[in-house]
Coordinates of C-alpha atoms in Angstrom, one line a residue:
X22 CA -1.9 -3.8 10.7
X23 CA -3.7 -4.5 7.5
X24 CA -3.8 -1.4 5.9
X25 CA 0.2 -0.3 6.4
X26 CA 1.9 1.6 9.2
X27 CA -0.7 3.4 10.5
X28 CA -3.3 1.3 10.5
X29 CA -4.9 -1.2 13.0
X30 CA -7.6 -4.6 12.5
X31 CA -10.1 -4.4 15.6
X32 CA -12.2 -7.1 16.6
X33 CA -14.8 -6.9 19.2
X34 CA -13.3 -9.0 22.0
X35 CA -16.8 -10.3 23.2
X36 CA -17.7 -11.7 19.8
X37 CA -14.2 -13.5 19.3
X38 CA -14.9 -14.7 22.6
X39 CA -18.2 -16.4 22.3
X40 CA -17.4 -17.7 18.7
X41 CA -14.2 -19.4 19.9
X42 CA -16.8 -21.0 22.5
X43 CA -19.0 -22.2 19.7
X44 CA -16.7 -23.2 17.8
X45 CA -15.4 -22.1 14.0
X46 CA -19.1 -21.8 12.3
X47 CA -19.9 -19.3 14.9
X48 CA -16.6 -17.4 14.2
X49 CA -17.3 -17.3 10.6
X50 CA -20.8 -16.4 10.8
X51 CA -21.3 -14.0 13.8
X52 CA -18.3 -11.7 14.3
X53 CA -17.8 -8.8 12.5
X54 CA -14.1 -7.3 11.8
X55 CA -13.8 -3.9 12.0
X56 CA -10.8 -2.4 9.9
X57 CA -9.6 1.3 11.6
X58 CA -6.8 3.9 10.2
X59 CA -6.7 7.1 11.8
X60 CA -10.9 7.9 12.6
X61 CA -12.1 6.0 9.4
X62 CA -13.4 2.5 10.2
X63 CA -14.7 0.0 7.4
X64 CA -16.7 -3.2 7.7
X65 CA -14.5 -6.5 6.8
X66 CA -16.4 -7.8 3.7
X67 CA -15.1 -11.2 3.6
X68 CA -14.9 -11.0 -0.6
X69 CA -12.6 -14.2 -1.5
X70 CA -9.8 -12.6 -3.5
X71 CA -7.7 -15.8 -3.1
X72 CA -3.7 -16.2 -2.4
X73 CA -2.8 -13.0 -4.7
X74 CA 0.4 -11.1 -4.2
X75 CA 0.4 -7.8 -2.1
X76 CA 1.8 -4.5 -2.6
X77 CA 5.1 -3.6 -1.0
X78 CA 4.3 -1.0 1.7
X79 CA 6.4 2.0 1.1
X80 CA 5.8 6.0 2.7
X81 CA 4.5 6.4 -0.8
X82 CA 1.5 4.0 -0.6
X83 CA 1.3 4.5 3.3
X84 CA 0.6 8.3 2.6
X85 CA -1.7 7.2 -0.7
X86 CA -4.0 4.4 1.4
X87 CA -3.9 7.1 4.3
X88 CA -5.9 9.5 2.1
X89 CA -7.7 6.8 0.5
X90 CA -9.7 5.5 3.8
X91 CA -10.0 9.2 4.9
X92 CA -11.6 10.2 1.1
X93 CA -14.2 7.0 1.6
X94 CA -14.9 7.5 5.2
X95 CA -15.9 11.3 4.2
X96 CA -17.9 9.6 1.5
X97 CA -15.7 10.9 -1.5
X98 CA -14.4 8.8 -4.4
X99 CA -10.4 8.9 -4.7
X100 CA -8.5 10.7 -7.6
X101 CA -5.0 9.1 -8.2
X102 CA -2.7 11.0 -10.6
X103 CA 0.7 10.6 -12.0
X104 CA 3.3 9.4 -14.1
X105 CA 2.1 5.6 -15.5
X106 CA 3.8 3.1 -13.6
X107 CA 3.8 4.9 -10.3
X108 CA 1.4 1.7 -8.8
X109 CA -1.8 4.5 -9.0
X110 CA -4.1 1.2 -9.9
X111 CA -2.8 -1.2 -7.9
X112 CA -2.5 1.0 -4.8
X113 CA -6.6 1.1 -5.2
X114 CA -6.6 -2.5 -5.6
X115 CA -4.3 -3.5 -2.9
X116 CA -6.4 -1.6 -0.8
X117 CA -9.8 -3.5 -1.4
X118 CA -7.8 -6.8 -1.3
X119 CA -6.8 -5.3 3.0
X120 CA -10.5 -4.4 3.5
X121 CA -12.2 -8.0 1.3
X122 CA -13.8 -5.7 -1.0
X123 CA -15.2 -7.1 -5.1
X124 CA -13.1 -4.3 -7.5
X125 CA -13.6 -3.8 -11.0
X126 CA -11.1 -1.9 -13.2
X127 CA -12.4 0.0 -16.0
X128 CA -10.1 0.8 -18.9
X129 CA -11.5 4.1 -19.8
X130 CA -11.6 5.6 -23.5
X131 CA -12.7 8.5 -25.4
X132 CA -15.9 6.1 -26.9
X133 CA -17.4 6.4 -22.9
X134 CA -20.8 8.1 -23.1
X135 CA -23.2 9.1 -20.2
X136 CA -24.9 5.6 -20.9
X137 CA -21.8 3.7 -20.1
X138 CA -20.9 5.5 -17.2
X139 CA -24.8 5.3 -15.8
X140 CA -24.0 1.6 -15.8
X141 CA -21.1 1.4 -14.1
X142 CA -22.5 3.4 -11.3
X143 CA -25.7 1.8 -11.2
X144 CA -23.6 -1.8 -11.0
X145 CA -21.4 -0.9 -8.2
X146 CA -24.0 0.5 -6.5
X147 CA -26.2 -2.7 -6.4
X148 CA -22.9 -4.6 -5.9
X149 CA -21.5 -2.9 -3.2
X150 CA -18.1 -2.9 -5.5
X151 CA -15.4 -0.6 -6.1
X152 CA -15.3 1.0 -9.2
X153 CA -11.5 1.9 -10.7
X154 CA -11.6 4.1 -13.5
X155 CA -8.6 3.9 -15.3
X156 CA -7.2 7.0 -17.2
X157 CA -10.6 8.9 -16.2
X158 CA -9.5 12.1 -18.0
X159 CA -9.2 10.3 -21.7
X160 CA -13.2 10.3 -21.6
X161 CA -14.7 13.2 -23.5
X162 CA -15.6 16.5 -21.1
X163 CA -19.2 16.5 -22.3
X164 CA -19.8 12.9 -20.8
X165 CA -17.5 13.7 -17.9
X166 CA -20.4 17.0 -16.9
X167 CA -22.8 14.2 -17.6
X168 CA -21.1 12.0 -15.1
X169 CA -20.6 14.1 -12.3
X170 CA -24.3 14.6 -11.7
X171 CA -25.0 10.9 -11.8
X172 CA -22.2 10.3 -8.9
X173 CA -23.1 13.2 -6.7
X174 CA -26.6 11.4 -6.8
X175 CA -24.6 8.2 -5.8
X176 CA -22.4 10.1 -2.7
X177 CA -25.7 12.2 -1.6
X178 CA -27.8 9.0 -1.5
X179 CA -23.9 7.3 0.6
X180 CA -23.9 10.1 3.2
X181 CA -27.6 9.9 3.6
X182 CA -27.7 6.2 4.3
X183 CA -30.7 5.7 2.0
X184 CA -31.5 1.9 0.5
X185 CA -31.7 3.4 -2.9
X186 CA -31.3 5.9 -5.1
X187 CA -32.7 7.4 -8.7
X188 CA -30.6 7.4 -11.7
X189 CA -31.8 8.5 -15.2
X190 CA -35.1 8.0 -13.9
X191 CA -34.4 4.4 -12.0
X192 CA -34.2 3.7 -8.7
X193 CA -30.9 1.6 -8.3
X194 CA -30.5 -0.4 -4.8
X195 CA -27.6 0.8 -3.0
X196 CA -25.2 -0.8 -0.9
X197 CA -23.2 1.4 1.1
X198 CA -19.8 0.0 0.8
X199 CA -19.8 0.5 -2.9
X200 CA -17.0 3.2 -3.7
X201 CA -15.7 4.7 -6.9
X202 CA -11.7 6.0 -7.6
X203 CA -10.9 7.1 -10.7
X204 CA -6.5 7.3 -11.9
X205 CA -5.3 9.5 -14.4
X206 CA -1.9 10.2 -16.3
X207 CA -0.6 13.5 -17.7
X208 CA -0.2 15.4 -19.3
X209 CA -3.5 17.2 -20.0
X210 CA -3.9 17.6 -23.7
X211 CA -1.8 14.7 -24.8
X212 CA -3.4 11.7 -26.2
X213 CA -7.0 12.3 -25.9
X214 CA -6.7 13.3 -21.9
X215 CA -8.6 16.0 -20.7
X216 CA -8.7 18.2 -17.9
X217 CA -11.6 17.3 -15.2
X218 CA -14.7 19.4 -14.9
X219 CA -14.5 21.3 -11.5
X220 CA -17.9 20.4 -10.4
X221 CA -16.5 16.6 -10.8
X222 CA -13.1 17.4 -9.4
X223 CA -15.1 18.3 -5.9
X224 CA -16.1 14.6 -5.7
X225 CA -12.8 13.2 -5.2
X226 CA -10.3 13.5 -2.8
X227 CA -6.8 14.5 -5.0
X228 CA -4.2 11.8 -4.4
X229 CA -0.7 12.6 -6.3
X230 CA 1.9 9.8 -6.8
X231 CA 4.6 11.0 -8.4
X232 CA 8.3 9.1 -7.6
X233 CA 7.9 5.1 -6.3
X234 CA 10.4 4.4 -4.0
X235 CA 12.1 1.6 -6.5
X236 CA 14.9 0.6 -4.3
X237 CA 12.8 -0.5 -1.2
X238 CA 10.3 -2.0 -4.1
X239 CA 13.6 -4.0 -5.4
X240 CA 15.2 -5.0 -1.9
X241 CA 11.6 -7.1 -1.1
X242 CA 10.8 -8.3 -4.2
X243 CA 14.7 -9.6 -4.5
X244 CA 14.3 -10.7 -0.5
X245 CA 11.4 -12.6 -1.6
X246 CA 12.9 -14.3 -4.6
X247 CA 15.5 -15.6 -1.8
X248 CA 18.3 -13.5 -2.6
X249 CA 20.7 -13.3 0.7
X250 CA 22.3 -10.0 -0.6
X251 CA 19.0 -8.5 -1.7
X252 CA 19.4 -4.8 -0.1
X253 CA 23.0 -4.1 -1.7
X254 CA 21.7 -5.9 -5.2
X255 CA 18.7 -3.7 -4.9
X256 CA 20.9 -0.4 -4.6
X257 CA 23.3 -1.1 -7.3
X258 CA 20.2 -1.7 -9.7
X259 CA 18.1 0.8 -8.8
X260 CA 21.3 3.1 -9.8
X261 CA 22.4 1.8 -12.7
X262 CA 19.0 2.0 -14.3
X263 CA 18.5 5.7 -12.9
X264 CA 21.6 6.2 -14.7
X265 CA 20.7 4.4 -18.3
X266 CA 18.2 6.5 -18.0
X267 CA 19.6 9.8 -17.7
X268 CA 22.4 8.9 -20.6
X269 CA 20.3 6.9 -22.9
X270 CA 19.1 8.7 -26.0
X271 CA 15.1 8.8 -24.8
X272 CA 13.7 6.6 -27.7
X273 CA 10.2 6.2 -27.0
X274 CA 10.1 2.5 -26.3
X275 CA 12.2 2.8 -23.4
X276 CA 10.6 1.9 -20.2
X277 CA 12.3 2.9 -16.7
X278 CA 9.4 3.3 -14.7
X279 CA 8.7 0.9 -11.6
X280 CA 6.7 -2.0 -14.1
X281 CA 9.8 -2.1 -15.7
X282 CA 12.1 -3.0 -12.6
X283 CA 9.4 -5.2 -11.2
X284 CA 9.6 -7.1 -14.7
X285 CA 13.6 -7.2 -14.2
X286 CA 13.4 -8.6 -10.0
X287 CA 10.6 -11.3 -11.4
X288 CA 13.0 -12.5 -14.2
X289 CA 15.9 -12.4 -11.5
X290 CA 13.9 -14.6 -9.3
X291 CA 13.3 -17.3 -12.1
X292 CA 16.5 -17.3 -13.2
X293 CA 17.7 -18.3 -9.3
X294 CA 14.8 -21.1 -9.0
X295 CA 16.5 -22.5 -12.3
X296 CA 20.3 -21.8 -11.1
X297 CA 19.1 -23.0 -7.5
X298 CA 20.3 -21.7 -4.3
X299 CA 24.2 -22.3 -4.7
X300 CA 24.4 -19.8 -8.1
X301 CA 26.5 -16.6 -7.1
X302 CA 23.6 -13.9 -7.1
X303 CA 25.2 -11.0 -9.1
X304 CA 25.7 -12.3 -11.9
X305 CA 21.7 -13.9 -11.7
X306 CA 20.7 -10.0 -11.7
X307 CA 22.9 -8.7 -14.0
X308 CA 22.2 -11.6 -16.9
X309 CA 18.1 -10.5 -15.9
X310 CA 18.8 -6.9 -16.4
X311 CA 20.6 -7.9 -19.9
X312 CA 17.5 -9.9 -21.1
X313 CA 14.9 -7.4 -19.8
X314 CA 16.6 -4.0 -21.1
X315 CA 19.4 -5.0 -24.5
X316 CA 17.2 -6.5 -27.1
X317 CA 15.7 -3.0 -27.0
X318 CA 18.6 -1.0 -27.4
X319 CA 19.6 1.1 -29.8
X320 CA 23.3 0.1 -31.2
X321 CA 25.2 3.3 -29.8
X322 CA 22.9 3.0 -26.8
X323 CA 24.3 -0.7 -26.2
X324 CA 27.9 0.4 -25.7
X325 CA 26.7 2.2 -23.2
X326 CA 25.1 -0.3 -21.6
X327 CA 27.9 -2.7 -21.5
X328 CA 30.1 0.0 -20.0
X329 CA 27.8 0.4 -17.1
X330 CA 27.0 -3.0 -16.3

């Protein structure tokens, strides 16, 4: 069940078989994992990634990883869009961590040319790395034309199972679990972001994530912290903020979105490990929420939030 819900880790029973015979070398060295959701299967690629944290498996992600494996098993890169903080990169990264996969995030800008983006493809490629291309559409459209020709070469040379393949005139070695997703934030025309070419939109597969679900998100995260009440705390915060944020005044340095509450459950959390387990657990959240959102606050904006605390 790495991948979520729907999907399902197979291992050839023959080969678990004769390497628990020979012992743990033999599992290490010989069996091959198999990773399945849906019809898409993916080689286990054994990448150490270490004890990292994981992503909190909501419908949200399940529907976003869903579309992912399907996208890569059609040979497709994967275009996640929507609001920031909506978990667009670390959905992408959470799902290389399930399948042991090396990936790279690349903080994308308007000073990208067609050079830069030769090498990235031409790295991956020879890695056998995912690619995450972060805020794709803030790199100028000419170099975007540029860069659609040099990864169709890359997903022609995928589908074709070919060794290698010729970019701006250089043949690249190609490994063929090398994949490429790209994430982007509206709206179109706002700081530097453009719209994608169509010839480059048909390379991805369109994946839209629009509205986290931030009280499931809360309730683990709290659960995880080791608070006993975690689900009803989770609620009550996930409302309260939804409603600062409809009767706050909108200055631009407020943050509401998911990498904001995650801040606030993290701070919680600390707070308890210092209070230990005996501390009454409202009060833990609400002091978090007062230390995460207040300083920021404008004075009429902090009566407010004192009445609805």
């Amino acid at each position: 069940n790495t991948l979520g819900g729907a999907a399902a880790g197979r291992v050839t029973g023959d080969a678990v078989a004769a390497a628990a015979l020979a012992g743990a070398d033999a599992l290490v060295s010989n069996v091959t994992v198999s990773i399945a959701q849906l019809d898409a299967s993916f080689v286990y690629g054994y990448e150490y990634l270490g004890c990292t944290s994981r992503l909190i498996v909501t419908p949200l992600t399940e529907r976003a990883v869903l579309s992912t494996t399907q996208a890569l098993s059609l040979g497709l890169g994967v275009a996640l869009s929507g609001p920031a903080g909506t978990g667009k990169t670390e959905t992408a990264k959470d799902v290389a961590k399930a399948l042991a996969r090396h990936c790279v995030v690349f903080n994308c800008t308007q000073s990208h040319d067609a050079q830069t983006m030769a090498r990235i493809f031409k790295g991956i490629a020879s890695a056998g790395a995912w690619a995450v291309l972060d805020e794709f559409n803030r790199v100028p459209v000419a170099v975007l034309s540029v860069a659609a020709q040099q990864l169709l070469a890359l997903q022609r040379a995928l589908r074709a199972d070919h060794p290698a393949f010729s970019l701006d005139g250089e043949q690249v070695p190609l490994q063929p679990t090398c994949a490429v997703f790209a994430t982007m934030n509206p709206p179109v025309g706002a700081l530097g972001r453009e719209e994608l070419p169509s010839n480059l939109r048909a390379l991805f597969r369109p994946v839209v994530m629009v509205v986290p679900h931030a009280e499931v998100i809360c309730n683990i995260r709290l659960y995880s912290h080791g608070y006993a009440s975690a689900k009803e705390l989770a609620g009550k915060m996930a409302a309260a903020l939804e409603l600062l944020r409809d009767v706050f005044s909108g200055l631009p340095h407020y943050d509401f979105s998911l990498r904001s509450l995650l801040a606030i459950v993290d701070g919680a959390g600390e707070l308890r490990r210092r209070q230990g387990a005996g501390a009454r657990e409202e009060p833990l959240l609400v002091r978090a929420i007062k230390e995460a959102i207040g300083p920021r606050l404008s004075e009429q904006d902090s009566l407010l939030f004192r009445r609805v605390l």
